[in-house]
Short mmCIF file of C-alpha atoms in Angstrom, two decimals:
data_model
loop_
_atom_site.label_atom_id
_atom_site.label_comp_id
_atom_site.label_asym_id
_atom_site.label_seq_id
_atom_site.Cartn_x
_atom_site.Cartn_y
_atom_site.Cartn_z
CA MET A 1 2.78 -33.09 7.25
CA ASP A 2 4.91 -33.07 4.09
CA ALA A 3 1.79 -32.76 1.96
CA LEU A 4 0.61 -29.89 4.18
CA ILE A 5 3.89 -28.01 3.78
CA LYS A 6 3.95 -28.68 0.03
CA ASP A 7 0.42 -27.33 -0.36
CA LEU A 8 1.31 -24.23 1.66
CA LEU A 9 4.42 -23.57 -0.45
CA GLU A 10 2.32 -23.86 -3.61
CA GLN A 11 -0.10 -21.29 -2.22
CA LEU A 12 2.78 -18.93 -1.43
CA GLU A 13 4.28 -19.21 -4.91
CA CYS A 14 3.53 -16.26 -7.19
CA ARG A 15 3.04 -17.83 -10.62
CA ASN A 16 3.10 -16.21 -14.03
CA VAL A 17 -0.39 -16.16 -15.53
CA PHE A 18 0.57 -15.41 -19.14
CA GLU A 19 3.27 -13.81 -21.23
CA ILE A 20 3.15 -10.79 -23.53
CA PRO A 21 4.98 -11.68 -26.77
CA LEU A 22 7.18 -8.56 -26.84
CA LEU A 23 10.91 -8.07 -26.30
CA GLY A 24 11.47 -11.78 -25.98
CA GLY A 25 8.42 -12.29 -23.76
CA ILE A 26 7.19 -10.21 -20.78
CA PRO A 27 5.85 -12.48 -18.01
CA ILE A 28 2.72 -11.27 -16.22
CA SER A 29 2.43 -12.58 -12.68
CA GLU A 30 -0.65 -13.18 -10.52
CA SER A 31 0.04 -10.02 -8.52
CA VAL A 32 -0.05 -7.90 -11.67
CA VAL A 33 -3.33 -9.45 -12.84
CA VAL A 34 -4.94 -8.96 -9.42
CA THR A 35 -3.69 -5.37 -9.40
CA TRP A 36 -5.42 -4.85 -12.77
CA ILE A 37 -8.61 -6.27 -11.26
CA ILE A 38 -8.34 -3.87 -8.31
CA MET A 39 -7.79 -0.95 -10.69
CA ALA A 40 -10.86 -1.96 -12.71
CA ILE A 41 -12.98 -2.24 -9.55
CA LEU A 42 -11.85 1.18 -8.31
CA PHE A 43 -12.45 2.74 -11.73
CA VAL A 44 -16.00 1.36 -11.89
CA LEU A 45 -16.70 2.50 -8.31
CA CYS A 46 -15.38 6.00 -9.03
CA TYR A 47 -17.45 6.20 -12.21
CA PHE A 48 -20.76 5.24 -10.59
CA LEU A 49 -20.17 7.09 -7.32
CA GLY A 50 -19.06 10.22 -9.16
CA ARG A 51 -22.15 10.50 -11.34
CA ASN A 52 -24.96 12.96 -10.68
CA LEU A 53 -23.12 14.86 -7.95
CA SER A 54 -24.97 17.87 -6.62
CA VAL A 55 -23.92 20.79 -4.45
CA GLU A 56 -27.43 21.95 -3.58
CA ASN A 57 -29.23 18.61 -3.21
CA PRO A 58 -26.68 15.86 -2.44
CA SER A 59 -28.02 12.34 -2.19
CA ARG A 60 -27.40 10.04 0.78
CA GLY A 61 -24.90 8.09 -1.27
CA GLN A 62 -23.01 11.26 -2.14
CA LEU A 63 -22.92 12.28 1.52
CA VAL A 64 -21.47 8.90 2.48
CA VAL A 65 -18.81 9.12 -0.24
CA GLU A 66 -17.93 12.68 0.78
CA MET A 67 -17.62 11.57 4.41
CA ILE A 68 -15.24 8.73 3.44
CA VAL A 69 -13.13 10.98 1.20
CA LYS A 70 -12.96 13.70 3.86
CA GLY A 71 -12.01 11.12 6.47
CA LEU A 72 -9.14 9.84 4.30
CA TYR A 73 -8.06 13.39 3.49
CA ASP A 74 -8.01 14.49 7.14
CA THR A 75 -6.17 11.31 8.17
CA VAL A 76 -3.34 11.97 5.72
CA ALA A 77 -3.33 15.75 6.24
CA GLU A 78 -2.71 15.35 9.97
CA SER A 79 0.63 13.63 9.41
CA VAL A 80 1.94 15.01 6.09
CA GLY A 81 2.38 18.58 7.33
CA ALA A 82 1.47 21.95 5.85
CA ASN A 83 4.19 21.77 3.19
CA GLY A 84 3.08 18.34 2.00
CA VAL A 85 -0.54 19.18 1.15
CA ARG A 86 0.10 18.72 -2.58
CA TYR A 87 0.86 15.01 -1.99
CA ILE A 88 -2.29 14.16 -0.05
CA PHE A 89 -4.34 12.80 -2.96
CA TYR A 90 -1.50 10.55 -4.10
CA LEU A 91 -1.13 9.17 -0.57
CA MET A 92 -4.90 8.65 -0.34
CA THR A 93 -4.74 6.66 -3.60
CA VAL A 94 -1.94 4.49 -2.23
CA MET A 95 -3.89 3.86 0.96
CA VAL A 96 -7.00 2.81 -0.96
CA TYR A 97 -4.97 0.52 -3.25
CA ILE A 98 -3.12 -1.20 -0.39
CA GLY A 99 -6.36 -1.54 1.54
CA PHE A 100 -8.10 -3.23 -1.40
CA ALA A 101 -5.00 -5.33 -2.13
CA ASN A 102 -4.95 -6.62 1.43
CA ILE A 103 -8.65 -7.47 1.73
CA ILE A 104 -9.08 -8.99 -1.74
CA GLY A 105 -8.06 -12.35 -0.27
CA ILE A 106 -11.61 -12.61 1.08
CA PHE A 107 -12.77 -13.16 -2.49
CA GLY A 108 -10.29 -15.94 -3.19
CA PHE A 109 -7.51 -13.87 -4.79
CA LYS A 110 -3.92 -13.78 -3.60
CA PRO A 111 -3.12 -10.33 -2.16
CA PRO A 112 -0.67 -8.52 -4.46
CA THR A 113 1.13 -7.21 -1.38
CA LYS A 114 2.16 -10.81 -0.68
CA ASP A 115 4.49 -10.47 -3.65
CA MET A 116 7.80 -8.90 -2.66
CA SER A 117 8.10 -7.11 -6.02
CA VAL A 118 4.87 -5.21 -5.31
CA THR A 119 5.93 -4.03 -1.84
CA VAL A 120 9.39 -3.11 -3.17
CA ALA A 121 7.77 -1.02 -5.94
CA LEU A 122 5.49 0.74 -3.45
CA ALA A 123 8.42 1.46 -1.13
CA LEU A 124 10.58 2.82 -3.99
CA MET A 125 7.73 5.05 -5.16
CA SER A 126 7.37 6.39 -1.62
CA ILE A 127 11.08 7.05 -1.09
CA VAL A 128 11.36 8.83 -4.46
CA LEU A 129 8.37 10.99 -3.52
CA ILE A 130 9.90 11.73 -0.10
CA HIS A 131 13.19 13.02 -1.52
CA VAL A 132 11.58 14.80 -4.49
CA SER A 133 9.31 16.63 -2.04
CA GLY A 134 12.42 17.75 -0.15
CA ILE A 135 14.09 18.99 -3.34
CA ILE A 136 10.95 20.88 -4.38
CA GLN A 137 10.63 22.50 -0.97
CA LYS A 138 14.29 23.33 -0.27
CA GLY A 139 16.01 23.18 -3.64
CA VAL A 140 18.84 20.79 -4.48
CA GLY A 141 21.34 22.67 -2.32
CA GLY A 142 19.08 22.79 0.71
CA TRP A 143 18.21 19.12 0.28
CA LEU A 144 21.88 18.14 0.17
CA LYS A 145 22.65 20.28 3.23
CA GLY A 146 19.96 18.35 5.09
CA PHE A 147 22.19 15.28 5.13
CA ALA A 148 24.63 17.13 7.38
CA GLN A 149 21.98 18.17 9.89
CA PRO A 150 21.72 18.55 12.82
CA VAL A 151 25.50 17.99 12.96
CA PRO A 152 27.90 16.99 10.15
CA VAL A 153 29.05 13.90 12.05
CA LEU A 154 25.64 12.33 11.29
CA LEU A 155 26.22 12.55 7.52
CA PRO A 156 26.90 8.78 7.08
CA LEU A 157 23.79 7.84 9.06
CA ASN A 158 21.61 10.29 7.15
CA ILE A 159 22.87 8.87 3.84
CA LEU A 160 22.19 5.35 5.15
CA GLU A 161 18.59 6.40 5.83
CA ILE A 162 18.04 6.64 2.07
CA PHE A 163 18.24 2.84 1.97
CA ILE A 164 16.80 2.11 5.42
CA LYS A 165 13.50 3.93 4.92
CA PRO A 166 12.32 2.06 1.80
CA LEU A 167 13.57 -1.23 3.27
CA SER A 168 11.58 -0.70 6.46
CA LEU A 169 8.45 0.29 4.51
CA CYS A 170 8.79 -2.70 2.20
CA MET A 171 9.54 -5.36 4.83
CA ARG A 172 6.92 -4.14 7.28
CA LEU A 173 4.13 -4.33 4.70
CA PHE A 174 5.38 -7.55 3.10
CA GLY A 175 6.03 -9.30 6.41
CA ASN A 176 2.64 -8.51 7.93
CA VAL A 177 0.66 -9.44 4.82
CA LEU A 178 2.68 -12.61 4.23
CA GLY A 179 2.36 -13.64 7.87
CA ALA A 180 -1.42 -13.16 7.82
CA PHE A 181 -1.65 -15.10 4.53
CA ILE A 182 0.35 -18.03 5.94
CA ILE A 183 -1.79 -18.20 9.08
CA MET A 184 -4.99 -18.14 7.02
CA GLU A 185 -3.76 -20.88 4.68
CA LEU A 186 -2.73 -23.06 7.64
CA LEU A 187 -6.15 -22.58 9.22
CA LYS A 188 -7.87 -23.53 5.96
CA LEU A 189 -5.80 -26.72 5.76
CA VAL A 190 -6.16 -27.74 9.43
CA VAL A 191 -9.63 -26.46 10.30
CA PRO A 192 -11.39 -25.89 6.95
CA VAL A 193 -14.83 -24.99 8.37
CA VAL A 194 -16.02 -21.85 10.23
CA VAL A 195 -12.76 -20.91 11.98
CA PRO A 196 -10.96 -19.51 8.88
CA GLY A 197 -13.94 -17.30 8.16
CA LEU A 198 -13.79 -15.75 11.63
CA PHE A 199 -10.05 -15.14 11.47
CA SER A 200 -10.45 -13.71 7.97
CA LEU A 201 -12.46 -10.84 9.45
CA TYR A 202 -9.38 -9.85 11.41
CA PHE A 203 -6.49 -10.63 9.04
CA ASP A 204 -8.14 -9.56 5.79
CA LEU A 205 -10.28 -6.66 6.96
CA PHE A 206 -8.94 -5.16 10.19
CA ASP A 207 -5.24 -6.00 9.88
CA GLY A 208 -5.28 -5.28 6.13
CA GLY A 209 -6.68 -1.82 6.76
CA ILE A 210 -4.18 -1.19 9.54
CA GLN A 211 -1.24 -2.08 7.28
CA ALA A 212 -2.50 0.31 4.58
CA TYR A 213 -2.78 3.08 7.17
CA VAL A 214 0.66 2.41 8.68
CA PHE A 215 2.38 2.43 5.28
CA VAL A 216 0.85 5.77 4.29
CA PHE A 217 1.26 7.21 7.79
CA LEU A 218 5.01 6.52 7.80
CA THR A 219 5.40 7.88 4.27
CA SER A 220 3.51 11.02 5.34
CA LEU A 221 5.76 11.48 8.37
CA PHE A 222 8.87 11.13 6.22
CA ILE A 223 7.49 13.74 3.78
CA ALA A 224 6.67 16.10 6.67
CA GLU A 225 10.19 15.67 8.01
CA GLU A 226 11.73 16.23 4.56
CA THR A 227 9.69 19.36 3.79
CA GLU A 228 9.77 21.10 7.16
CA ASP A 229 11.24 24.60 7.13
#
C-alpha cells in the first residue's frame, strides 16, 4: 500500500523539465512543455485545415471544419450576450485549449490543467477579461457604480465577488481534472489491463470536454452579466 501511495504521489508531482539560463534560471515545468505541445498541434491543425478554402466549391473536410467552428461559435454566443460578441473567438480558443489539455492524458501526457498554476492563470485571465469587458461597455464610472447595485448594502459582497469568481473557476477546473487523474492512476495501478482504457473514454474524453465547456460557459455568463445594459 505504501508503494502504491508513493507511486501515485510521484505521478501527481509536477516536475521541472529543464531550466532557461536567464535571470538566475527560469524553471520550465511539465505543464508548460505539454502546453507548448498542444499549441504546436493546434497550429499544425489550423495550418492544414485552413489551406485551400473555397467559397464556391468547399470540400467535405472544409464543411466539417466549418460545422465544428460554427457549433463552437453558437455555443459561446448563446451565453455571452449581445454585448459580449467581441470576446467569442477568445472564449472559443480557451475552450479548445482546455479541451485538448484535458484529453491529452490519453496519449500518456500529464494534463496541464492538473497543475494548479495553469488553472490559476486561466482563472485570472478570465476575471481580468470579465471586468475589462464591463469597463469597456459602461466606462470606469459605470463599472464602479455596478458594485453598489442593486442596493448599496451589497457593496461588500459585490467586491468580494472579484475574488470569489476566479477562485470558483480555478478550483472547479483543477478539482475535477485532478480527481479524474487520481482515479485513472489508481485504476492503472490496481487493474492495469482493459478497465483503465474504458474509464479513460469517460474521464479523458467526455468529462474533459464537459469541464472545458463549463469553464467557458461560466466565464461567458459573467461577461454577459458585466456588460448588460
